[in-house]
C-alpha cells in the first residue's frame, strides 16, 4: 500500500507506535521490471487496523445459558406454558444477562411485564407462529446502563436464534401494533 511513489507503510512490531503511524521514508520505486518483482515480493504484509473493521472483538456481554434454554422453550411447538421471555442484567452485574421473567399471553402479556427502570431484551412467539425479538430501553433507565445495553444488543439478540425480525416493544404494545 503506497501513500505516494516515495513512501510506503510498514508494520513494525518492535515499536510501541501503532502500525498506522509508522511510515518508511525510503524510495520504494523500482528502476526496472526485475527490481519491481523483487520489490513486490519483499513488501511486508500490512495488517488492518482494528478501528477500520479488521479484527473483530467481543462486546464483553455474558449471556447466561438460562436465556438460551428459555428461548428453546418459547420456540418449542409442544410447549404452551411459555411464549415470551424478558432478559436483563443479572442483579448489579454490568455484563451478565439473565432471564427476568417469562410466561404466556403473547405480546400483550410481555408488554405488561416490561420494567420501567431497566433495559430489557426479549423474544416472543406471535399468534401466527412467528418469532420476534426486541430491545427496550425506557427513559427512566440510568444513562450508563442504556449505553452499555445498546452496545450489548446484538450479542444478546444473537442468542435468540431463529427470529424473523426485531420489533419496537414498549408498555401497551399489542399484537396488532407490532
mmCIF file with all atom_site columns, C-alpha atoms in Angstrom:
data_model
loop_
_atom_site.group_PDB
_atom_site.id
_atom_site.type_symbol
_atom_site.label_atom_id
_atom_site.label_alt_id
_atom_site.label_comp_id
_atom_site.label_asym_id
_atom_site.label_entity_id
_atom_site.label_seq_id
_atom_site.pdbx_PDB_ins_code
_atom_site.Cartn_x
_atom_site.Cartn_y
_atom_site.Cartn_z
_atom_site.occupancy
_atom_site.B_iso_or_equiv
_atom_site.pdbx_formal_charge
_atom_site.auth_seq_id
_atom_site.auth_comp_id
_atom_site.auth_asym_id
_atom_site.auth_atom_id
_atom_site.pdbx_PDB_model_num
ATOM 1   C CA . UNK A 1 1   ? 0.000   0.000   0.000   1.00 0.00 ? 1   UNK A CA 1
ATOM 2   C CA . UNK A 1 2   ? 1.690   3.197   -1.120  1.00 0.00 ? 2   UNK A CA 1
ATOM 3   C CA . UNK A 1 3   ? 0.967   6.690   0.138   1.00 0.00 ? 3   UNK A CA 1
ATOM 4   C CA . UNK A 1 4   ? 2.798   8.088   -2.896  1.00 0.00 ? 4   UNK A CA 1
ATOM 5   C CA . UNK A 1 5   ? 5.717   6.987   -5.053  1.00 0.00 ? 5   UNK A CA 1
ATOM 6   C CA . UNK A 1 6   ? 8.310   7.548   -2.370  1.00 0.00 ? 6   UNK A CA 1
ATOM 7   C CA . UNK A 1 7   ? 6.578   6.496   0.860   1.00 0.00 ? 7   UNK A CA 1
ATOM 8   C CA . UNK A 1 8   ? 5.255   3.111   1.993   1.00 0.00 ? 8   UNK A CA 1
ATOM 9   C CA . UNK A 1 9   ? 3.546   1.966   5.167   1.00 0.00 ? 9   UNK A CA 1
ATOM 10  C CA . UNK A 1 10  ? 5.276   -0.770  7.109   1.00 0.00 ? 10  UNK A CA 1
ATOM 11  C CA . UNK A 1 11  ? 4.121   -2.749  10.097  1.00 0.00 ? 11  UNK A CA 1
ATOM 12  C CA . UNK A 1 12  ? 6.807   -2.712  12.780  1.00 0.00 ? 12  UNK A CA 1
ATOM 13  C CA . UNK A 1 13  ? 6.090   -4.886  15.767  1.00 0.00 ? 13  UNK A CA 1
ATOM 14  C CA . UNK A 1 14  ? 9.114   -3.832  17.800  1.00 0.00 ? 14  UNK A CA 1
ATOM 15  C CA . UNK A 1 15  ? 7.993   -0.239  18.269  1.00 0.00 ? 15  UNK A CA 1
ATOM 16  C CA . UNK A 1 16  ? 5.273   0.805   20.639  1.00 0.00 ? 16  UNK A CA 1
ATOM 17  C CA . UNK A 1 17  ? 3.721   3.042   17.979  1.00 0.00 ? 17  UNK A CA 1
ATOM 18  C CA . UNK A 1 18  ? 0.508   1.870   16.282  1.00 0.00 ? 18  UNK A CA 1
ATOM 19  C CA . UNK A 1 19  ? 1.179   0.377   12.846  1.00 0.00 ? 19  UNK A CA 1
ATOM 20  C CA . UNK A 1 20  ? -0.879  3.018   11.028  1.00 0.00 ? 20  UNK A CA 1
ATOM 21  C CA . UNK A 1 21  ? 1.513   5.757   12.261  1.00 0.00 ? 21  UNK A CA 1
ATOM 22  C CA . UNK A 1 22  ? 4.765   4.136   11.115  1.00 0.00 ? 22  UNK A CA 1
ATOM 23  C CA . UNK A 1 23  ? 5.934   5.407   7.731   1.00 0.00 ? 23  UNK A CA 1
ATOM 24  C CA . UNK A 1 24  ? 9.057   4.474   5.816   1.00 0.00 ? 24  UNK A CA 1
ATOM 25  C CA . UNK A 1 25  ? 10.618  7.431   4.049   1.00 0.00 ? 25  UNK A CA 1
ATOM 26  C CA . UNK A 1 26  ? 12.853  5.455   1.680   1.00 0.00 ? 26  UNK A CA 1
ATOM 27  C CA . UNK A 1 27  ? 12.483  5.435   -2.068  1.00 0.00 ? 27  UNK A CA 1
ATOM 28  C CA . UNK A 1 28  ? 10.232  2.494   -2.926  1.00 0.00 ? 28  UNK A CA 1
ATOM 29  C CA . UNK A 1 29  ? 10.095  2.999   -6.683  1.00 0.00 ? 29  UNK A CA 1
ATOM 30  C CA . UNK A 1 30  ? 11.711  0.143   -8.645  1.00 0.00 ? 30  UNK A CA 1
ATOM 31  C CA . UNK A 1 31  ? 14.038  1.104   -11.516 1.00 0.00 ? 31  UNK A CA 1
ATOM 32  C CA . UNK A 1 32  ? 13.160  -1.814  -13.834 1.00 0.00 ? 32  UNK A CA 1
ATOM 33  C CA . UNK A 1 33  ? 10.878  -4.860  -14.134 1.00 0.00 ? 33  UNK A CA 1
ATOM 34  C CA . UNK A 1 34  ? 13.269  -7.223  -12.313 1.00 0.00 ? 34  UNK A CA 1
ATOM 35  C CA . UNK A 1 35  ? 13.558  -4.796  -9.391  1.00 0.00 ? 35  UNK A CA 1
ATOM 36  C CA . UNK A 1 36  ? 9.755   -4.473  -9.356  1.00 0.00 ? 36  UNK A CA 1
ATOM 37  C CA . UNK A 1 37  ? 9.309   -8.251  -8.942  1.00 0.00 ? 37  UNK A CA 1
ATOM 38  C CA . UNK A 1 38  ? 11.839  -8.349  -6.110  1.00 0.00 ? 38  UNK A CA 1
ATOM 39  C CA . UNK A 1 39  ? 10.338  -5.249  -4.562  1.00 0.00 ? 39  UNK A CA 1
ATOM 40  C CA . UNK A 1 40  ? 6.814   -6.721  -4.574  1.00 0.00 ? 40  UNK A CA 1
ATOM 41  C CA . UNK A 1 41  ? 7.932   -9.997  -3.008  1.00 0.00 ? 41  UNK A CA 1
ATOM 42  C CA . UNK A 1 42  ? 9.726   -8.177  -0.189  1.00 0.00 ? 42  UNK A CA 1
ATOM 43  C CA . UNK A 1 43  ? 6.866   -5.864  0.794   1.00 0.00 ? 43  UNK A CA 1
ATOM 44  C CA . UNK A 1 44  ? 5.634   -6.675  4.302   1.00 0.00 ? 44  UNK A CA 1
ATOM 45  C CA . UNK A 1 45  ? 2.009   -7.550  4.862   1.00 0.00 ? 45  UNK A CA 1
ATOM 46  C CA . UNK A 1 46  ? 0.022   -4.597  6.148   1.00 0.00 ? 46  UNK A CA 1
ATOM 47  C CA . UNK A 1 47  ? -2.402  -5.683  8.833   1.00 0.00 ? 47  UNK A CA 1
ATOM 48  C CA . UNK A 1 48  ? -5.760  -3.952  9.024   1.00 0.00 ? 48  UNK A CA 1
ATOM 49  C CA . UNK A 1 49  ? -6.143  -1.657  11.988  1.00 0.00 ? 49  UNK A CA 1
ATOM 50  C CA . UNK A 1 50  ? -8.960  -2.896  14.282  1.00 0.00 ? 50  UNK A CA 1
ATOM 51  C CA . UNK A 1 51  ? -10.633 0.521   14.206  1.00 0.00 ? 51  UNK A CA 1
ATOM 52  C CA . UNK A 1 52  ? -11.195 0.182   10.479  1.00 0.00 ? 52  UNK A CA 1
ATOM 53  C CA . UNK A 1 53  ? -13.013 -3.139  10.652  1.00 0.00 ? 53  UNK A CA 1
ATOM 54  C CA . UNK A 1 54  ? -10.072 -5.544  10.814  1.00 0.00 ? 54  UNK A CA 1
ATOM 55  C CA . UNK A 1 55  ? -10.029 -7.602  13.974  1.00 0.00 ? 55  UNK A CA 1
ATOM 56  C CA . UNK A 1 56  ? -13.451 -8.127  15.491  1.00 0.00 ? 56  UNK A CA 1
ATOM 57  C CA . UNK A 1 57  ? -13.641 -8.141  19.270  1.00 0.00 ? 57  UNK A CA 1
ATOM 58  C CA . UNK A 1 58  ? -16.336 -9.375  21.629  1.00 0.00 ? 58  UNK A CA 1
ATOM 59  C CA . UNK A 1 59  ? -18.652 -6.787  23.128  1.00 0.00 ? 59  UNK A CA 1
ATOM 60  C CA . UNK A 1 60  ? -17.994 -8.268  26.574  1.00 0.00 ? 60  UNK A CA 1
ATOM 61  C CA . UNK A 1 61  ? -21.558 -9.372  27.289  1.00 0.00 ? 61  UNK A CA 1
ATOM 62  C CA . UNK A 1 62  ? -22.094 -12.704 29.058  1.00 0.00 ? 62  UNK A CA 1
ATOM 63  C CA . UNK A 1 63  ? -25.496 -14.157 28.190  1.00 0.00 ? 63  UNK A CA 1
ATOM 64  C CA . UNK A 1 64  ? -26.177 -16.861 30.772  1.00 0.00 ? 64  UNK A CA 1
ATOM 65  C CA . UNK A 1 65  ? -27.263 -20.320 29.494  1.00 0.00 ? 65  UNK A CA 1
ATOM 66  C CA . UNK A 1 66  ? -30.718 -19.953 31.067  1.00 0.00 ? 66  UNK A CA 1
ATOM 67  C CA . UNK A 1 67  ? -31.547 -17.387 28.359  1.00 0.00 ? 67  UNK A CA 1
ATOM 68  C CA . UNK A 1 68  ? -30.942 -19.867 25.526  1.00 0.00 ? 68  UNK A CA 1
ATOM 69  C CA . UNK A 1 69  ? -32.779 -22.612 27.446  1.00 0.00 ? 69  UNK A CA 1
ATOM 70  C CA . UNK A 1 70  ? -35.841 -20.408 27.970  1.00 0.00 ? 70  UNK A CA 1
ATOM 71  C CA . UNK A 1 71  ? -35.771 -19.329 24.309  1.00 0.00 ? 71  UNK A CA 1
ATOM 72  C CA . UNK A 1 72  ? -35.778 -23.029 23.347  1.00 0.00 ? 72  UNK A CA 1
ATOM 73  C CA . UNK A 1 73  ? -38.973 -23.413 25.416  1.00 0.00 ? 73  UNK A CA 1
ATOM 74  C CA . UNK A 1 74  ? -40.541 -20.434 23.620  1.00 0.00 ? 74  UNK A CA 1
ATOM 75  C CA . UNK A 1 75  ? -39.673 -21.998 20.242  1.00 0.00 ? 75  UNK A CA 1
ATOM 76  C CA . UNK A 1 76  ? -40.927 -25.480 21.241  1.00 0.00 ? 76  UNK A CA 1
ATOM 77  C CA . UNK A 1 77  ? -44.264 -26.062 19.478  1.00 0.00 ? 77  UNK A CA 1
ATOM 78  C CA . UNK A 1 78  ? -45.416 -28.544 22.113  1.00 0.00 ? 78  UNK A CA 1
ATOM 79  C CA . UNK A 1 79  ? -44.832 -26.083 24.990  1.00 0.00 ? 79  UNK A CA 1
ATOM 80  C CA . UNK A 1 80  ? -47.806 -23.788 25.622  1.00 0.00 ? 80  UNK A CA 1
ATOM 81  C CA . UNK A 1 81  ? -46.632 -22.561 29.045  1.00 0.00 ? 81  UNK A CA 1
ATOM 82  C CA . UNK A 1 82  ? -44.043 -20.123 27.703  1.00 0.00 ? 82  UNK A CA 1
ATOM 83  C CA . UNK A 1 83  ? -44.453 -17.950 24.597  1.00 0.00 ? 83  UNK A CA 1
ATOM 84  C CA . UNK A 1 84  ? -42.311 -14.949 25.586  1.00 0.00 ? 84  UNK A CA 1
ATOM 85  C CA . UNK A 1 85  ? -39.275 -14.055 27.672  1.00 0.00 ? 85  UNK A CA 1
ATOM 86  C CA . UNK A 1 86  ? -37.666 -10.912 29.051  1.00 0.00 ? 86  UNK A CA 1
ATOM 87  C CA . UNK A 1 87  ? -33.952 -10.809 29.872  1.00 0.00 ? 87  UNK A CA 1
ATOM 88  C CA . UNK A 1 88  ? -31.923 -8.087  31.543  1.00 0.00 ? 88  UNK A CA 1
ATOM 89  C CA . UNK A 1 89  ? -28.824 -7.506  33.651  1.00 0.00 ? 89  UNK A CA 1
ATOM 90  C CA . UNK A 1 90  ? -28.313 -10.028 36.462  1.00 0.00 ? 90  UNK A CA 1
ATOM 91  C CA . UNK A 1 91  ? -28.546 -8.020  39.697  1.00 0.00 ? 91  UNK A CA 1
ATOM 92  C CA . UNK A 1 92  ? -25.837 -5.377  39.829  1.00 0.00 ? 92  UNK A CA 1
ATOM 93  C CA . UNK A 1 93  ? -23.730 -7.078  37.153  1.00 0.00 ? 93  UNK A CA 1
ATOM 94  C CA . UNK A 1 94  ? -22.647 -4.925  34.229  1.00 0.00 ? 94  UNK A CA 1
ATOM 95  C CA . UNK A 1 95  ? -22.041 -7.839  31.845  1.00 0.00 ? 95  UNK A CA 1
ATOM 96  C CA . UNK A 1 96  ? -24.241 -10.821 32.815  1.00 0.00 ? 96  UNK A CA 1
ATOM 97  C CA . UNK A 1 97  ? -27.656 -11.139 31.137  1.00 0.00 ? 97  UNK A CA 1
ATOM 98  C CA . UNK A 1 98  ? -30.249 -13.498 32.623  1.00 0.00 ? 98  UNK A CA 1
ATOM 99  C CA . UNK A 1 99  ? -33.993 -14.153 32.440  1.00 0.00 ? 99  UNK A CA 1
ATOM 100 C CA . UNK A 1 100 ? -36.066 -11.663 34.427  1.00 0.00 ? 100 UNK A CA 1
ATOM 101 C CA . UNK A 1 101 ? -39.435 -13.198 33.617  1.00 0.00 ? 101 UNK A CA 1
ATOM 102 C CA . UNK A 1 102 ? -41.184 -15.388 31.064  1.00 0.00 ? 102 UNK A CA 1
ATOM 103 C CA . UNK A 1 103 ? -44.725 -16.557 30.530  1.00 0.00 ? 103 UNK A CA 1
ATOM 104 C CA . UNK A 1 104 ? -47.643 -16.946 28.194  1.00 0.00 ? 104 UNK A CA 1
ATOM 105 C CA . UNK A 1 105 ? -50.179 -14.481 26.874  1.00 0.00 ? 105 UNK A CA 1
ATOM 106 C CA . UNK A 1 106 ? -48.400 -13.170 23.800  1.00 0.00 ? 106 UNK A CA 1
ATOM 107 C CA . UNK A 1 107 ? -47.318 -9.629  23.050  1.00 0.00 ? 107 UNK A CA 1
ATOM 108 C CA . UNK A 1 108 ? -49.779 -8.024  25.464  1.00 0.00 ? 108 UNK A CA 1
ATOM 109 C CA . UNK A 1 109 ? -48.604 -10.032 28.494  1.00 0.00 ? 109 UNK A CA 1
ATOM 110 C CA . UNK A 1 110 ? -44.954 -9.438  27.604  1.00 0.00 ? 110 UNK A CA 1
ATOM 111 C CA . UNK A 1 111 ? -45.508 -5.684  27.186  1.00 0.00 ? 111 UNK A CA 1
ATOM 112 C CA . UNK A 1 112 ? -47.238 -5.511  30.564  1.00 0.00 ? 112 UNK A CA 1
ATOM 113 C CA . UNK A 1 113 ? -44.191 -7.168  32.198  1.00 0.00 ? 113 UNK A CA 1
ATOM 114 C CA . UNK A 1 114 ? -41.593 -4.679  30.939  1.00 0.00 ? 114 UNK A CA 1
ATOM 115 C CA . UNK A 1 115 ? -39.696 -2.898  33.703  1.00 0.00 ? 115 UNK A CA 1
ATOM 116 C CA . UNK A 1 116 ? -39.716 0.905   33.666  1.00 0.00 ? 116 UNK A CA 1
ATOM 117 C CA . UNK A 1 117 ? -36.306 1.303   35.306  1.00 0.00 ? 117 UNK A CA 1
ATOM 118 C CA . UNK A 1 118 ? -34.049 -1.158  33.464  1.00 0.00 ? 118 UNK A CA 1
ATOM 119 C CA . UNK A 1 119 ? -33.174 -2.209  29.948  1.00 0.00 ? 119 UNK A CA 1
ATOM 120 C CA . UNK A 1 120 ? -34.894 -5.328  28.597  1.00 0.00 ? 120 UNK A CA 1
ATOM 121 C CA . UNK A 1 121 ? -34.159 -7.746  25.793  1.00 0.00 ? 121 UNK A CA 1
ATOM 122 C CA . UNK A 1 122 ? -36.690 -10.357 24.787  1.00 0.00 ? 122 UNK A CA 1
ATOM 123 C CA . UNK A 1 123 ? -38.387 -12.650 22.363  1.00 0.00 ? 123 UNK A CA 1
ATOM 124 C CA . UNK A 1 124 ? -41.983 -13.578 21.627  1.00 0.00 ? 124 UNK A CA 1
ATOM 125 C CA . UNK A 1 125 ? -43.892 -16.236 19.699  1.00 0.00 ? 125 UNK A CA 1
ATOM 126 C CA . UNK A 1 126 ? -46.656 -14.308 17.941  1.00 0.00 ? 126 UNK A CA 1
ATOM 127 C CA . UNK A 1 127 ? -50.206 -15.582 17.370  1.00 0.00 ? 127 UNK A CA 1
ATOM 128 C CA . UNK A 1 128 ? -49.338 -16.506 13.785  1.00 0.00 ? 128 UNK A CA 1
ATOM 129 C CA . UNK A 1 129 ? -46.407 -18.680 14.950  1.00 0.00 ? 129 UNK A CA 1
ATOM 130 C CA . UNK A 1 130 ? -43.634 -16.236 14.053  1.00 0.00 ? 130 UNK A CA 1
ATOM 131 C CA . UNK A 1 131 ? -40.757 -15.419 16.405  1.00 0.00 ? 131 UNK A CA 1
ATOM 132 C CA . UNK A 1 132 ? -39.720 -11.817 17.020  1.00 0.00 ? 132 UNK A CA 1
ATOM 133 C CA . UNK A 1 133 ? -37.131 -10.199 19.280  1.00 0.00 ? 133 UNK A CA 1
ATOM 134 C CA . UNK A 1 134 ? -36.970 -6.787  20.902  1.00 0.00 ? 134 UNK A CA 1
ATOM 135 C CA . UNK A 1 135 ? -34.760 -4.369  22.790  1.00 0.00 ? 135 UNK A CA 1
ATOM 136 C CA . UNK A 1 136 ? -36.411 -1.916  25.182  1.00 0.00 ? 136 UNK A CA 1
ATOM 137 C CA . UNK A 1 137 ? -34.578 0.957   26.900  1.00 0.00 ? 137 UNK A CA 1
ATOM 138 C CA . UNK A 1 138 ? -37.016 3.111   28.908  1.00 0.00 ? 138 UNK A CA 1
ATOM 139 C CA . UNK A 1 139 ? -36.416 6.780   29.675  1.00 0.00 ? 139 UNK A CA 1
ATOM 140 C CA . UNK A 1 140 ? -36.328 6.004   33.419  1.00 0.00 ? 140 UNK A CA 1
ATOM 141 C CA . UNK A 1 141 ? -33.288 3.766   33.000  1.00 0.00 ? 141 UNK A CA 1
ATOM 142 C CA . UNK A 1 142 ? -29.823 5.089   34.026  1.00 0.00 ? 142 UNK A CA 1
ATOM 143 C CA . UNK A 1 143 ? -27.986 6.617   31.062  1.00 0.00 ? 143 UNK A CA 1
ATOM 144 C CA . UNK A 1 144 ? -24.850 4.493   31.500  1.00 0.00 ? 144 UNK A CA 1
ATOM 145 C CA . UNK A 1 145 ? -26.911 1.306   31.609  1.00 0.00 ? 145 UNK A CA 1
ATOM 146 C CA . UNK A 1 146 ? -28.737 2.319   28.414  1.00 0.00 ? 146 UNK A CA 1
ATOM 147 C CA . UNK A 1 147 ? -25.430 2.966   26.652  1.00 0.00 ? 147 UNK A CA 1
ATOM 148 C CA . UNK A 1 148 ? -23.897 -0.329  27.777  1.00 0.00 ? 148 UNK A CA 1
ATOM 149 C CA . UNK A 1 149 ? -27.066 -2.245  26.903  1.00 0.00 ? 149 UNK A CA 1
ATOM 150 C CA . UNK A 1 150 ? -27.095 -0.690  23.448  1.00 0.00 ? 150 UNK A CA 1
ATOM 151 C CA . UNK A 1 151 ? -23.555 -1.999  22.885  1.00 0.00 ? 151 UNK A CA 1
ATOM 152 C CA . UNK A 1 152 ? -24.618 -5.475  24.039  1.00 0.00 ? 152 UNK A CA 1
ATOM 153 C CA . UNK A 1 153 ? -27.835 -5.624  21.987  1.00 0.00 ? 153 UNK A CA 1
ATOM 154 C CA . UNK A 1 154 ? -26.540 -7.677  19.062  1.00 0.00 ? 154 UNK A CA 1
ATOM 155 C CA . UNK A 1 155 ? -24.713 -10.102 21.348  1.00 0.00 ? 155 UNK A CA 1
ATOM 156 C CA . UNK A 1 156 ? -27.848 -10.790 23.362  1.00 0.00 ? 156 UNK A CA 1
ATOM 157 C CA . UNK A 1 157 ? -30.296 -10.956 20.457  1.00 0.00 ? 157 UNK A CA 1
ATOM 158 C CA . UNK A 1 158 ? -27.960 -13.336 18.584  1.00 0.00 ? 158 UNK A CA 1
ATOM 159 C CA . UNK A 1 159 ? -28.614 -15.890 21.344  1.00 0.00 ? 159 UNK A CA 1
ATOM 160 C CA . UNK A 1 160 ? -32.314 -15.716 20.438  1.00 0.00 ? 160 UNK A CA 1
ATOM 161 C CA . UNK A 1 161 ? -31.792 -17.615 17.193  1.00 0.00 ? 161 UNK A CA 1
ATOM 162 C CA . UNK A 1 162 ? -34.439 -18.136 14.565  1.00 0.00 ? 162 UNK A CA 1
ATOM 163 C CA . UNK A 1 163 ? -36.355 -14.908 14.958  1.00 0.00 ? 163 UNK A CA 1
ATOM 164 C CA . UNK A 1 164 ? -37.962 -13.306 11.926  1.00 0.00 ? 164 UNK A CA 1
ATOM 165 C CA . UNK A 1 165 ? -37.357 -9.693  12.869  1.00 0.00 ? 165 UNK A CA 1
ATOM 166 C CA . UNK A 1 166 ? -36.857 -7.190  15.633  1.00 0.00 ? 166 UNK A CA 1
ATOM 167 C CA . UNK A 1 167 ? -39.878 -5.225  16.815  1.00 0.00 ? 167 UNK A CA 1
ATOM 168 C CA . UNK A 1 168 ? -40.365 -1.928  18.619  1.00 0.00 ? 168 UNK A CA 1
ATOM 169 C CA . UNK A 1 169 ? -41.653 -3.063  22.011  1.00 0.00 ? 169 UNK A CA 1
ATOM 170 C CA . UNK A 1 170 ? -42.965 -0.770  24.733  1.00 0.00 ? 170 UNK A CA 1
ATOM 171 C CA . UNK A 1 171 ? -45.572 -0.980  27.502  1.00 0.00 ? 171 UNK A CA 1
ATOM 172 C CA . UNK A 1 172 ? -49.022 -1.175  25.962  1.00 0.00 ? 172 UNK A CA 1
ATOM 173 C CA . UNK A 1 173 ? -47.886 -2.894  22.745  1.00 0.00 ? 173 UNK A CA 1
ATOM 174 C CA . UNK A 1 174 ? -50.363 -5.294  21.160  1.00 0.00 ? 174 UNK A CA 1
ATOM 175 C CA . UNK A 1 175 ? -50.140 -7.977  18.511  1.00 0.00 ? 175 UNK A CA 1
ATOM 176 C CA . UNK A 1 176 ? -51.734 -5.567  16.023  1.00 0.00 ? 176 UNK A CA 1
ATOM 177 C CA . UNK A 1 177 ? -49.292 -2.732  16.791  1.00 0.00 ? 177 UNK A CA 1
ATOM 178 C CA . UNK A 1 178 ? -46.172 -4.715  16.005  1.00 0.00 ? 178 UNK A CA 1
#
